[in-house]
């Protein structure tokens, strides 16, 4: 029996998610000079300093969690309804967090950070030029910049502003030797969130 599907309490769920992030982040951040964990912590700090709500801060912290989700386990969690092998990491992460019990807002924001890049590259040429070479390369595999119609549709999204802001924090969170609070400092926030989500 897998540990992920038998998680019960908000504490055990938060522990599992944070452990996944910590374990996965021992690997480097492809094309960048910092670890995935450093990147996640920088994004969460930027959200905190911007006065974002806790759901948005958690989304910033966990936006790349799909890089580390165990695909076979997630496939079982989804009851075979979706083929995870063809999902991008942003969708994997959102589905994983949904199954754990995070709010729909957190999951939507996590799922949106690639969409945010596609939007910004379509409306702002300077934004594209400012992307790292690794991010420019991945954009090609993510569908490229939005068409004008897609961009206008995205602008009507109720979470449009937060989704674009999360993408900007993502891009800005690749600084070497940048001091941040540690991962465990966000654990009480995650537990509070999961407790509240459980009672909704």
PDB file of C-alpha atoms in Angstrom:
ATOM      1  CA  UNK A   1       0.000   0.000   0.000  1.00  0.00           C
ATOM      2  CA  UNK A   2       1.442   3.355  -0.971  1.00  0.00           C
ATOM      3  CA  UNK A   3       2.084   6.007   1.647  1.00  0.00           C
ATOM      4  CA  UNK A   4       0.617   8.748  -0.543  1.00  0.00           C
ATOM      5  CA  UNK A   5      -2.843   7.217  -0.899  1.00  0.00           C
ATOM      6  CA  UNK A   6      -3.073   6.392   2.829  1.00  0.00           C
ATOM      7  CA  UNK A   7      -2.336   9.894   4.107  1.00  0.00           C
ATOM      8  CA  UNK A   8      -4.940  10.918   6.673  1.00  0.00           C
ATOM      9  CA  UNK A   9      -4.162  14.009   8.722  1.00  0.00           C
ATOM     10  CA  UNK A  10      -3.281  17.500   7.483  1.00  0.00           C
ATOM     11  CA  UNK A  11       0.077  17.060   9.258  1.00  0.00           C
ATOM     12  CA  UNK A  12       0.899  13.814   7.466  1.00  0.00           C
ATOM     13  CA  UNK A  13      -0.183  15.276   4.130  1.00  0.00           C
ATOM     14  CA  UNK A  14       2.003  18.368   4.622  1.00  0.00           C
ATOM     15  CA  UNK A  15       4.915  16.150   5.681  1.00  0.00           C
ATOM     16  CA  UNK A  16       4.582  14.057   2.510  1.00  0.00           C
ATOM     17  CA  UNK A  17       4.442  17.065   0.180  1.00  0.00           C
ATOM     18  CA  UNK A  18       7.388  18.784   1.852  1.00  0.00           C
ATOM     19  CA  UNK A  19       9.406  15.559   1.831  1.00  0.00           C
ATOM     20  CA  UNK A  20       8.716  15.168  -1.879  1.00  0.00           C
ATOM     21  CA  UNK A  21       9.926  18.710  -2.508  1.00  0.00           C
ATOM     22  CA  UNK A  22      13.011  18.219  -0.359  1.00  0.00           C
ATOM     23  CA  UNK A  23      13.970  14.866  -1.895  1.00  0.00           C
ATOM     24  CA  UNK A  24      13.381  15.990  -5.443  1.00  0.00           C
ATOM     25  CA  UNK A  25      15.265  19.185  -4.892  1.00  0.00           C
ATOM     26  CA  UNK A  26      18.494  17.378  -4.190  1.00  0.00           C
ATOM     27  CA  UNK A  27      18.767  17.256  -7.950  1.00  0.00           C
ATOM     28  CA  UNK A  28      19.881  20.357  -9.793  1.00  0.00           C
ATOM     29  CA  UNK A  29      17.593  22.800 -11.530  1.00  0.00           C
ATOM     30  CA  UNK A  30      18.184  22.048 -15.212  1.00  0.00           C
ATOM     31  CA  UNK A  31      19.860  24.941 -16.985  1.00  0.00           C
ATOM     32  CA  UNK A  32      20.134  27.045 -13.814  1.00  0.00           C
ATOM     33  CA  UNK A  33      22.802  27.502 -11.129  1.00  0.00           C
ATOM     34  CA  UNK A  34      20.594  26.874  -8.106  1.00  0.00           C
ATOM     35  CA  UNK A  35      18.681  23.855  -6.783  1.00  0.00           C
ATOM     36  CA  UNK A  36      14.957  23.336  -7.296  1.00  0.00           C
ATOM     37  CA  UNK A  37      14.427  23.820  -3.550  1.00  0.00           C
ATOM     38  CA  UNK A  38      16.257  27.163  -3.554  1.00  0.00           C
ATOM     39  CA  UNK A  39      14.107  28.196  -6.502  1.00  0.00           C
ATOM     40  CA  UNK A  40      10.881  27.200  -4.711  1.00  0.00           C
ATOM     41  CA  UNK A  41      11.876  29.055  -1.535  1.00  0.00           C
ATOM     42  CA  UNK A  42      12.774  32.199  -3.457  1.00  0.00           C
ATOM     43  CA  UNK A  43       9.396  32.163  -5.228  1.00  0.00           C
ATOM     44  CA  UNK A  44       7.556  31.722  -1.910  1.00  0.00           C
ATOM     45  CA  UNK A  45       9.516  34.590  -0.351  1.00  0.00           C
ATOM     46  CA  UNK A  46       8.671  36.890  -3.264  1.00  0.00           C
ATOM     47  CA  UNK A  47       4.991  36.051  -2.856  1.00  0.00           C
ATOM     48  CA  UNK A  48       5.214  36.711   0.892  1.00  0.00           C
ATOM     49  CA  UNK A  49       6.996  40.046   0.433  1.00  0.00           C
ATOM     50  CA  UNK A  50       4.356  41.088  -2.123  1.00  0.00           C
ATOM     51  CA  UNK A  51       1.653  40.601   0.523  1.00  0.00           C
ATOM     52  CA  UNK A  52       0.060  37.634  -1.242  1.00  0.00           C
ATOM     53  CA  UNK A  53      -2.482  35.469   0.576  1.00  0.00           C
ATOM     54  CA  UNK A  54      -1.463  32.083   1.969  1.00  0.00           C
ATOM     55  CA  UNK A  55      -2.923  30.112  -0.944  1.00  0.00           C
ATOM     56  CA  UNK A  56      -0.808  32.109  -3.389  1.00  0.00           C
ATOM     57  CA  UNK A  57       2.316  31.737  -1.222  1.00  0.00           C
ATOM     58  CA  UNK A  58       1.800  27.962  -1.086  1.00  0.00           C
ATOM     59  CA  UNK A  59       1.286  27.867  -4.854  1.00  0.00           C
ATOM     60  CA  UNK A  60       4.560  29.768  -5.322  1.00  0.00           C
ATOM     61  CA  UNK A  61       6.344  27.318  -3.019  1.00  0.00           C
ATOM     62  CA  UNK A  62       4.863  24.235  -4.711  1.00  0.00           C
ATOM     63  CA  UNK A  63       4.648  25.393  -8.337  1.00  0.00           C
ATOM     64  CA  UNK A  64       7.220  22.834  -9.545  1.00  0.00           C
ATOM     65  CA  UNK A  65       6.108  19.941  -7.298  1.00  0.00           C
ATOM     66  CA  UNK A  66       5.033  18.064 -10.431  1.00  0.00           C
ATOM     67  CA  UNK A  67       8.717  17.620 -11.307  1.00  0.00           C
ATOM     68  CA  UNK A  68       8.973  15.238  -8.349  1.00  0.00           C
ATOM     69  CA  UNK A  69       5.598  13.472  -8.213  1.00  0.00           C
ATOM     70  CA  UNK A  70       5.910   9.691  -8.465  1.00  0.00           C
ATOM     71  CA  UNK A  71       4.093   9.132 -11.773  1.00  0.00           C
ATOM     72  CA  UNK A  72       3.045   5.527 -11.078  1.00  0.00           C
ATOM     73  CA  UNK A  73       1.555   6.494  -7.737  1.00  0.00           C
ATOM     74  CA  UNK A  74      -0.240   9.501  -9.199  1.00  0.00           C
ATOM     75  CA  UNK A  75      -1.667   7.245 -11.922  1.00  0.00           C
ATOM     76  CA  UNK A  76      -3.210   5.082  -9.191  1.00  0.00           C
ATOM     77  CA  UNK A  77      -4.542   8.162  -7.396  1.00  0.00           C
ATOM     78  CA  UNK A  78      -6.303   9.245 -10.592  1.00  0.00           C
ATOM     79  CA  UNK A  79      -7.937   5.802 -10.971  1.00  0.00           C
ATOM     80  CA  UNK A  80      -6.725   5.480 -14.530  1.00  0.00           C
ATOM     81  CA  UNK A  81      -8.883   8.397 -15.664  1.00  0.00           C
ATOM     82  CA  UNK A  82      -5.909  10.313 -17.035  1.00  0.00           C
ATOM     83  CA  UNK A  83      -2.679   9.177 -18.623  1.00  0.00           C
ATOM     84  CA  UNK A  84      -0.041  10.967 -16.545  1.00  0.00           C
ATOM     85  CA  UNK A  85       2.651  10.030 -19.036  1.00  0.00           C
ATOM     86  CA  UNK A  86       1.488  12.764 -21.395  1.00  0.00           C
ATOM     87  CA  UNK A  87       0.970  15.456 -18.744  1.00  0.00           C
ATOM     88  CA  UNK A  88       3.314  18.398 -18.276  1.00  0.00           C
ATOM     89  CA  UNK A  89       4.797  18.879 -14.809  1.00  0.00           C
ATOM     90  CA  UNK A  90       2.459  21.789 -14.068  1.00  0.00           C
ATOM     91  CA  UNK A  91      -0.603  19.544 -14.619  1.00  0.00           C
ATOM     92  CA  UNK A  92       0.955  16.644 -12.717  1.00  0.00           C
ATOM     93  CA  UNK A  93       1.625  18.945  -9.782  1.00  0.00           C
ATOM     94  CA  UNK A  94      -1.900  20.331  -9.779  1.00  0.00           C
ATOM     95  CA  UNK A  95      -3.470  16.859  -9.898  1.00  0.00           C
ATOM     96  CA  UNK A  96      -1.197  15.622  -7.115  1.00  0.00           C
ATOM     97  CA  UNK A  97      -2.056  18.585  -4.872  1.00  0.00           C
ATOM     98  CA  UNK A  98      -5.780  18.146  -5.627  1.00  0.00           C
ATOM     99  CA  UNK A  99      -5.619  14.521  -4.517  1.00  0.00           C
ATOM    100  CA  UNK A 100      -3.743  15.499  -1.351  1.00  0.00           C
ATOM    101  CA  UNK A 101      -6.461  18.033  -0.500  1.00  0.00           C
ATOM    102  CA  UNK A 102      -5.139  21.476  -1.427  1.00  0.00           C
ATOM    103  CA  UNK A 103      -7.689  24.112  -2.476  1.00  0.00           C
ATOM    104  CA  UNK A 104      -8.710  24.601  -6.084  1.00  0.00           C
ATOM    105  CA  UNK A 105      -7.066  28.046  -6.073  1.00  0.00           C
ATOM    106  CA  UNK A 106      -3.668  26.583  -5.120  1.00  0.00           C
ATOM    107  CA  UNK A 107      -4.038  23.868  -7.761  1.00  0.00           C
ATOM    108  CA  UNK A 108      -5.104  26.305 -10.481  1.00  0.00           C
ATOM    109  CA  UNK A 109      -2.169  28.591  -9.749  1.00  0.00           C
ATOM    110  CA  UNK A 110       0.282  25.668  -9.817  1.00  0.00           C
ATOM    111  CA  UNK A 111      -1.226  24.499 -13.096  1.00  0.00           C
ATOM    112  CA  UNK A 112      -0.971  27.986 -14.600  1.00  0.00           C
ATOM    113  CA  UNK A 113       2.708  28.878 -14.394  1.00  0.00           C
ATOM    114  CA  UNK A 114       3.449  27.502 -17.870  1.00  0.00           C
ATOM    115  CA  UNK A 115       0.326  29.225 -19.251  1.00  0.00           C
ATOM    116  CA  UNK A 116       1.576  32.449 -17.662  1.00  0.00           C
ATOM    117  CA  UNK A 117       4.826  32.160 -19.591  1.00  0.00           C
ATOM    118  CA  UNK A 118       2.996  31.527 -22.854  1.00  0.00           C
ATOM    119  CA  UNK A 119       0.848  34.611 -22.206  1.00  0.00           C
ATOM    120  CA  UNK A 120       3.699  36.942 -21.281  1.00  0.00           C
ATOM    121  CA  UNK A 121       5.824  35.912 -24.261  1.00  0.00           C
ATOM    122  CA  UNK A 122       2.883  36.728 -26.552  1.00  0.00           C
ATOM    123  CA  UNK A 123       2.245  40.252 -25.222  1.00  0.00           C
ATOM    124  CA  UNK A 124       5.724  41.404 -24.200  1.00  0.00           C
ATOM    125  CA  UNK A 125       8.755  40.873 -26.489  1.00  0.00           C
ATOM    126  CA  UNK A 126      11.057  42.172 -23.736  1.00  0.00           C
ATOM    127  CA  UNK A 127       9.779  39.426 -21.433  1.00  0.00           C
ATOM    128  CA  UNK A 128      10.841  36.753 -23.920  1.00  0.00           C
ATOM    129  CA  UNK A 129      14.291  38.296 -24.261  1.00  0.00           C
ATOM    130  CA  UNK A 130      14.674  38.236 -20.483  1.00  0.00           C
ATOM    131  CA  UNK A 131      14.026  34.485 -20.182  1.00  0.00           C
ATOM    132  CA  UNK A 132      16.934  32.185 -19.421  1.00  0.00           C
ATOM    133  CA  UNK A 133      18.074  29.984 -22.307  1.00  0.00           C
ATOM    134  CA  UNK A 134      16.634  26.935 -20.505  1.00  0.00           C
ATOM    135  CA  UNK A 135      13.260  28.655 -20.188  1.00  0.00           C
ATOM    136  CA  UNK A 136      13.270  29.702 -23.852  1.00  0.00           C
ATOM    137  CA  UNK A 137      13.978  26.114 -24.851  1.00  0.00           C
ATOM    138  CA  UNK A 138      11.202  24.669 -22.692  1.00  0.00           C
ATOM    139  CA  UNK A 139       8.752  27.226 -24.126  1.00  0.00           C
ATOM    140  CA  UNK A 140       9.014  25.462 -27.495  1.00  0.00           C
ATOM    141  CA  UNK A 141       7.872  22.188 -25.939  1.00  0.00           C
ATOM    142  CA  UNK A 142       5.104  23.954 -23.979  1.00  0.00           C
ATOM    143  CA  UNK A 143       3.315  25.186 -27.101  1.00  0.00           C
ATOM    144  CA  UNK A 144       5.105  28.483 -27.691  1.00  0.00           C
ATOM    145  CA  UNK A 145       3.639  31.973 -27.131  1.00  0.00           C
ATOM    146  CA  UNK A 146      -0.145  32.342 -27.078  1.00  0.00           C
ATOM    147  CA  UNK A 147      -2.043  33.505 -30.136  1.00  0.00           C
ATOM    148  CA  UNK A 148      -3.843  36.837 -29.751  1.00  0.00           C
ATOM    149  CA  UNK A 149      -7.164  35.013 -29.232  1.00  0.00           C
ATOM    150  CA  UNK A 150      -5.703  32.735 -26.548  1.00  0.00           C
ATOM    151  CA  UNK A 151      -4.156  35.734 -24.795  1.00  0.00           C
ATOM    152  CA  UNK A 152      -7.494  37.597 -24.731  1.00  0.00           C
ATOM    153  CA  UNK A 153      -9.265  34.515 -23.371  1.00  0.00           C
ATOM    154  CA  UNK A 154      -6.660  34.155 -20.627  1.00  0.00           C
ATOM    155  CA  UNK A 155      -7.136  37.809 -19.628  1.00  0.00           C
ATOM    156  CA  UNK A 156     -10.760  36.965 -18.698  1.00  0.00           C
ATOM    157  CA  UNK A 157      -9.635  34.278 -16.221  1.00  0.00           C
ATOM    158  CA  UNK A 158     -10.757  35.209 -12.659  1.00  0.00           C
ATOM    159  CA  UNK A 159      -7.233  34.399 -11.408  1.00  0.00           C
ATOM    160  CA  UNK A 160      -5.502  36.117 -14.344  1.00  0.00           C
ATOM    161  CA  UNK A 161      -3.539  38.636 -12.272  1.00  0.00           C
ATOM    162  CA  UNK A 162      -2.339  36.081  -9.719  1.00  0.00           C
ATOM    163  CA  UNK A 163      -1.365  33.636 -12.458  1.00  0.00           C
ATOM    164  CA  UNK A 164       0.725  36.237 -14.270  1.00  0.00           C
ATOM    165  CA  UNK A 165       2.297  37.418 -11.025  1.00  0.00           C
ATOM    166  CA  UNK A 166       3.215  33.848 -10.049  1.00  0.00           C
ATOM    167  CA  UNK A 167       4.963  33.463 -13.386  1.00  0.00           C
ATOM    168  CA  UNK A 168       6.955  36.635 -12.786  1.00  0.00           C
ATOM    169  CA  UNK A 169       8.000  35.425  -9.333  1.00  0.00           C
ATOM    170  CA  UNK A 170       8.994  32.106 -10.912  1.00  0.00           C
ATOM    171  CA  UNK A 171      11.243  33.898 -13.413  1.00  0.00           C
ATOM    172  CA  UNK A 172      12.817  36.134 -10.766  1.00  0.00           C
ATOM    173  CA  UNK A 173      13.595  33.272  -8.372  1.00  0.00           C
ATOM    174  CA  UNK A 174      16.846  31.974  -9.844  1.00  0.00           C
ATOM    175  CA  UNK A 175      19.405  33.963  -7.856  1.00  0.00           C
ATOM    176  CA  UNK A 176      22.533  32.223  -6.563  1.00  0.00           C
ATOM    177  CA  UNK A 177      23.201  32.536  -2.792  1.00  0.00           C
ATOM    178  CA  UNK A 178      19.927  34.341  -2.114  1.00  0.00           C
ATOM    179  CA  UNK A 179      18.921  34.009   1.561  1.00  0.00           C
ATOM    180  CA  UNK A 180      15.402  32.758   2.266  1.00  0.00           C
ATOM    181  CA  UNK A 181      13.442  31.237   5.164  1.00  0.00           C
ATOM    182  CA  UNK A 182      13.815  27.448   5.189  1.00  0.00           C
ATOM    183  CA  UNK A 183      11.238  24.979   3.915  1.00  0.00           C
ATOM    184  CA  UNK A 184      10.004  23.992   7.376  1.00  0.00           C
ATOM    185  CA  UNK A 185       8.980  27.578   8.096  1.00  0.00           C
ATOM    186  CA  UNK A 186       6.107  27.078   5.635  1.00  0.00           C
ATOM    187  CA  UNK A 187       4.870  23.839   7.229  1.00  0.00           C
ATOM    188  CA  UNK A 188       2.405  25.500   9.677  1.00  0.00           C
ATOM    189  CA  UNK A 189       0.886  27.443   6.753  1.00  0.00           C
ATOM    190  CA  UNK A 190       0.423  24.240   4.746  1.00  0.00           C
ATOM    191  CA  UNK A 191      -1.158  22.440   7.723  1.00  0.00           C
ATOM    192  CA  UNK A 192      -3.545  25.363   8.343  1.00  0.00           C
ATOM    193  CA  UNK A 193      -4.497  25.344   4.689  1.00  0.00           C
ATOM    194  CA  UNK A 194      -5.138  21.595   4.582  1.00  0.00           C
ATOM    195  CA  UNK A 195      -7.168  21.735   7.803  1.00  0.00           C
ATOM    196  CA  UNK A 196      -9.353  24.498   6.342  1.00  0.00           C
ATOM    197  CA  UNK A 197      -9.713  22.695   3.005  1.00  0.00           C
ATOM    198  CA  UNK A 198     -10.785  19.521   4.828  1.00  0.00           C
ATOM    199  CA  UNK A 199     -13.642  21.366   6.528  1.00  0.00           C
ATOM    200  CA  UNK A 200     -14.982  22.976   3.352  1.00  0.00           C
TER     201      UNK A 200
END
